[in-house]
């Protein structure tokens, strides 16, 4: 069969995308690379617009992580995770017949992926197999969505993934299109979540106080009244951070502290 898979590369690391593109160029009879995206938000737009057969998808990305992106798709391609995610997740992908490539991607491992895709292409039960694939994928997305009982937030730092305990986080704040978390010791890390997602998934002691900020109420040291019904919240972190509540979120602060 000469048919190739229309393919998108979705990864926030330019070097990782470039390496993957070089590797895939060796299999040009199998993959037709039709685009690249640097984060989940871009990936979501491209998948819906171009409707690829296959996407190579990183998990930890700014703006919208891989799982968030997949959960919002109306068109579901075949997904190959190209990630440095933990071994527990990788075992789940294997058990549900979803392929993955652990970074740094090696050519011999990619060859196994290519063989798997070629078998899928040649299968007379391709449509049934794809439906099963998509069903399994959605189950995994649900399994790895952040839950109300989560205790850590994963962030990229250099070539590592750090797990930051929620108790050490003072606040989350959006800057431009990115969301950062700040720890009580003064460190700041880029997250792969949106403010809306964090508001939904974080425990109740995290309170949204503006369009761009969510605070850990356990780290609020002082509340100062501000104009137009707003408040200035002073935190007990190393920097004594000050966050101003938004007017439409002032009720959240009043309810939290019975003001």
XYZ file of C-alpha atoms in Angstrom:
259
model
C 0.000 0.000 0.000
C 1.313 3.426 -0.936
C -1.136 5.400 1.197
C 0.593 7.517 3.845
C -0.719 8.936 7.109
C -1.333 12.683 7.286
C 0.659 13.569 10.392
C 0.881 16.449 12.891
C 3.698 17.002 15.403
C 2.561 18.657 18.655
C 5.330 19.470 21.150
C 6.424 22.672 22.889
C 10.136 21.868 22.438
C 11.419 22.989 18.996
C 14.415 20.651 19.217
C 12.167 17.689 20.000
C 9.954 18.487 17.000
C 12.996 18.881 14.758
C 14.431 15.544 15.908
C 11.120 13.776 15.391
C 10.721 15.310 11.935
C 14.191 14.050 10.955
C 13.346 10.559 12.178
C 9.991 10.515 10.407
C 11.570 11.666 7.148
C 13.142 8.216 6.959
C 9.617 6.826 6.702
C 8.206 9.211 4.107
C 6.167 6.382 2.581
C 4.300 6.115 5.902
C 4.105 9.702 7.170
C 3.150 12.910 5.384
C 3.914 15.690 7.865
C 1.290 18.378 7.293
C 1.973 20.670 10.247
C 3.482 21.371 13.651
C 2.131 22.946 16.835
C 4.072 24.342 19.805
C 1.360 23.787 22.444
C -1.985 22.123 23.024
C -4.021 25.180 22.028
C -2.312 25.365 18.639
C -2.621 21.596 18.334
C -6.360 21.698 18.961
C -6.842 24.253 16.188
C -4.678 22.355 13.704
C -6.269 18.971 14.381
C -9.765 20.335 13.847
C -8.687 22.267 10.741
C -6.476 19.672 9.020
C -8.008 16.437 10.404
C -4.796 14.383 10.358
C -4.699 10.602 10.484
C -1.998 10.563 13.168
C -0.637 12.998 15.727
C 2.597 12.715 17.672
C 1.690 14.369 20.962
C 3.665 15.590 23.967
C 1.805 15.671 27.294
C 3.341 18.449 29.388
C 2.879 21.674 27.393
C 1.948 25.303 28.185
C -1.499 26.791 27.514
C -3.143 23.377 27.288
C -1.551 20.013 28.013
C -1.949 16.953 25.816
C -4.800 15.431 27.813
C -6.728 18.710 27.917
C -6.320 19.046 24.166
C -7.554 15.517 23.481
C -10.578 15.972 25.731
C -11.730 18.944 23.620
C -11.322 17.404 20.173
C -14.395 16.754 18.044
C -12.231 14.950 15.478
C -10.106 12.178 16.991
C -7.018 11.013 15.066
C -4.769 8.146 16.081
C -2.460 9.326 18.845
C 1.166 8.433 19.472
C 2.505 9.961 22.656
C 6.051 11.283 22.350
C 6.739 12.110 25.960
C 8.924 11.935 29.028
C 5.854 11.002 31.112
C 6.127 8.587 34.014
C 6.215 4.822 33.760
C 2.763 4.346 35.270
C 1.195 6.291 32.412
C 3.259 4.420 29.861
C 2.015 1.071 31.189
C -1.557 2.315 30.847
C -0.938 3.348 27.243
C 0.453 -0.122 26.488
C -2.465 -1.919 28.093
C -4.926 0.115 26.025
C -3.111 -0.444 22.707
C -2.032 3.188 22.403
C 1.529 3.616 21.254
C 4.077 5.878 22.880
C 7.638 7.008 22.258
C 9.709 7.787 25.312
C 12.026 10.747 24.860
C 14.712 10.846 23.605
C 13.111 8.972 20.697
C 15.232 6.233 19.177
C 15.029 5.064 15.574
C 14.546 1.369 16.383
C 11.587 2.168 18.661
C 10.055 4.345 15.947
C 10.356 1.447 13.507
C 8.062 -0.599 15.775
C 5.533 2.228 15.704
C 5.689 2.332 11.919
C 5.104 -1.413 11.723
C 2.110 -1.114 14.027
C 0.592 1.637 11.877
C 1.165 -0.322 8.674
C -0.652 -3.312 10.145
C -3.516 -1.047 11.159
C -3.635 0.391 7.629
C -3.791 -3.078 6.090
C -6.427 -4.393 8.500
C -9.864 -5.075 6.983
C -11.317 -4.186 10.377
C -9.689 -0.763 10.441
C -12.873 1.149 11.325
C -13.715 -1.148 14.239
C -10.125 -1.024 15.443
C -10.139 2.771 15.292
C -13.352 2.951 17.308
C -11.831 0.695 19.950
C -8.671 2.806 19.908
C -10.628 6.022 20.434
C -12.695 4.482 23.232
C -9.552 3.352 25.045
C -7.962 6.759 24.564
C -10.930 8.558 26.099
C -10.764 6.227 29.091
C -7.106 7.124 29.594
C -7.820 10.847 29.253
C -10.408 10.531 32.007
C -8.007 8.503 34.154
C -5.259 11.114 33.986
C -7.357 14.246 34.317
C -6.491 16.118 37.512
C -8.889 15.192 40.307
C -10.125 17.061 43.350
C -7.904 14.836 45.503
C -4.705 15.601 43.618
C -1.754 16.440 45.837
C 0.863 17.632 43.351
C 1.191 19.647 40.155
C 3.697 18.464 37.544
C 5.902 21.071 35.872
C 8.768 20.932 33.411
C 12.137 22.094 34.693
C 15.092 21.727 32.315
C 15.001 18.072 31.227
C 13.023 16.933 34.273
C 9.404 16.804 35.374
C 9.011 18.077 38.939
C 6.064 17.268 41.183
C 5.227 20.319 43.300
C 3.096 19.521 46.397
C -0.041 21.665 46.568
C 0.776 22.672 50.150
C 3.942 24.382 48.869
C 2.069 26.435 46.258
C 1.066 29.987 47.237
C -0.775 30.937 44.088
C -1.306 30.423 40.353
C -1.314 33.413 38.038
C -1.791 33.899 34.306
C 0.676 36.130 32.468
C -0.221 36.744 28.837
C -1.204 33.267 27.573
C 0.764 31.289 30.163
C -0.083 30.169 33.696
C 2.629 30.055 36.353
C 2.619 28.675 39.870
C 4.525 30.362 42.705
C 5.764 28.443 45.728
C 6.006 29.704 49.293
C 9.812 29.683 48.891
C 9.602 32.111 45.990
C 10.172 29.788 43.016
C 8.074 30.222 39.914
C 7.260 27.491 37.369
C 5.371 27.404 34.096
C 2.412 25.009 34.201
C 0.530 23.311 31.392
C -2.912 24.207 32.775
C -5.396 26.980 32.137
C -6.807 29.030 35.009
C -10.277 27.645 34.275
C -9.023 24.048 34.477
C -7.224 24.723 37.760
C -10.332 26.336 39.237
C -12.306 23.196 38.429
C -9.751 20.638 39.594
C -7.986 22.140 42.618
C -9.182 21.438 46.193
C -11.568 23.890 47.798
C -8.904 25.795 49.758
C -7.635 27.151 46.428
C -9.817 30.160 45.594
C -10.025 32.117 42.368
C -9.764 35.807 43.248
C -9.483 37.339 39.762
C -9.596 36.397 36.102
C -5.880 35.619 36.283
C -5.193 34.416 39.846
C -6.004 31.486 42.126
C -4.697 31.614 45.704
C -4.004 28.956 48.299
C -6.140 30.354 51.120
C -3.910 28.614 53.667
C -1.111 30.996 52.681
C -3.089 34.251 53.010
C -1.610 36.306 55.861
C -3.569 39.539 55.566
C -6.557 41.027 53.739
C -6.719 44.731 52.917
C -9.824 46.442 51.582
C -9.311 48.103 48.220
C -11.488 50.430 46.144
C -14.552 49.276 44.149
C -15.128 46.340 46.488
C -11.779 44.764 45.702
C -9.286 43.322 48.185
C -5.506 43.131 48.377
C -4.444 39.735 49.671
C -1.017 39.518 51.271
C 0.518 36.043 51.322
C 2.881 34.516 53.858
C 5.316 33.323 51.197
C 8.971 34.354 51.127
C 8.213 37.368 48.914
C 5.133 38.510 50.875
C 3.311 38.516 47.552
C 0.328 40.827 47.108
C -2.550 39.826 44.849
C -5.460 42.152 44.071
C -8.840 40.501 43.716
C -11.017 41.243 40.712
C -14.265 43.089 41.292
C -16.387 40.213 40.010
C -14.534 37.746 42.260
C -14.765 39.743 45.481
C -17.618 37.545 46.683
C -15.259 34.554 46.637
C -13.014 36.364 49.111
C -15.931 37.442 51.317
C -17.343 33.930 51.372
C -13.970 32.431 52.173
C -13.393 34.652 55.190
C -17.003 35.535 56.055
C -16.360 39.229 55.458
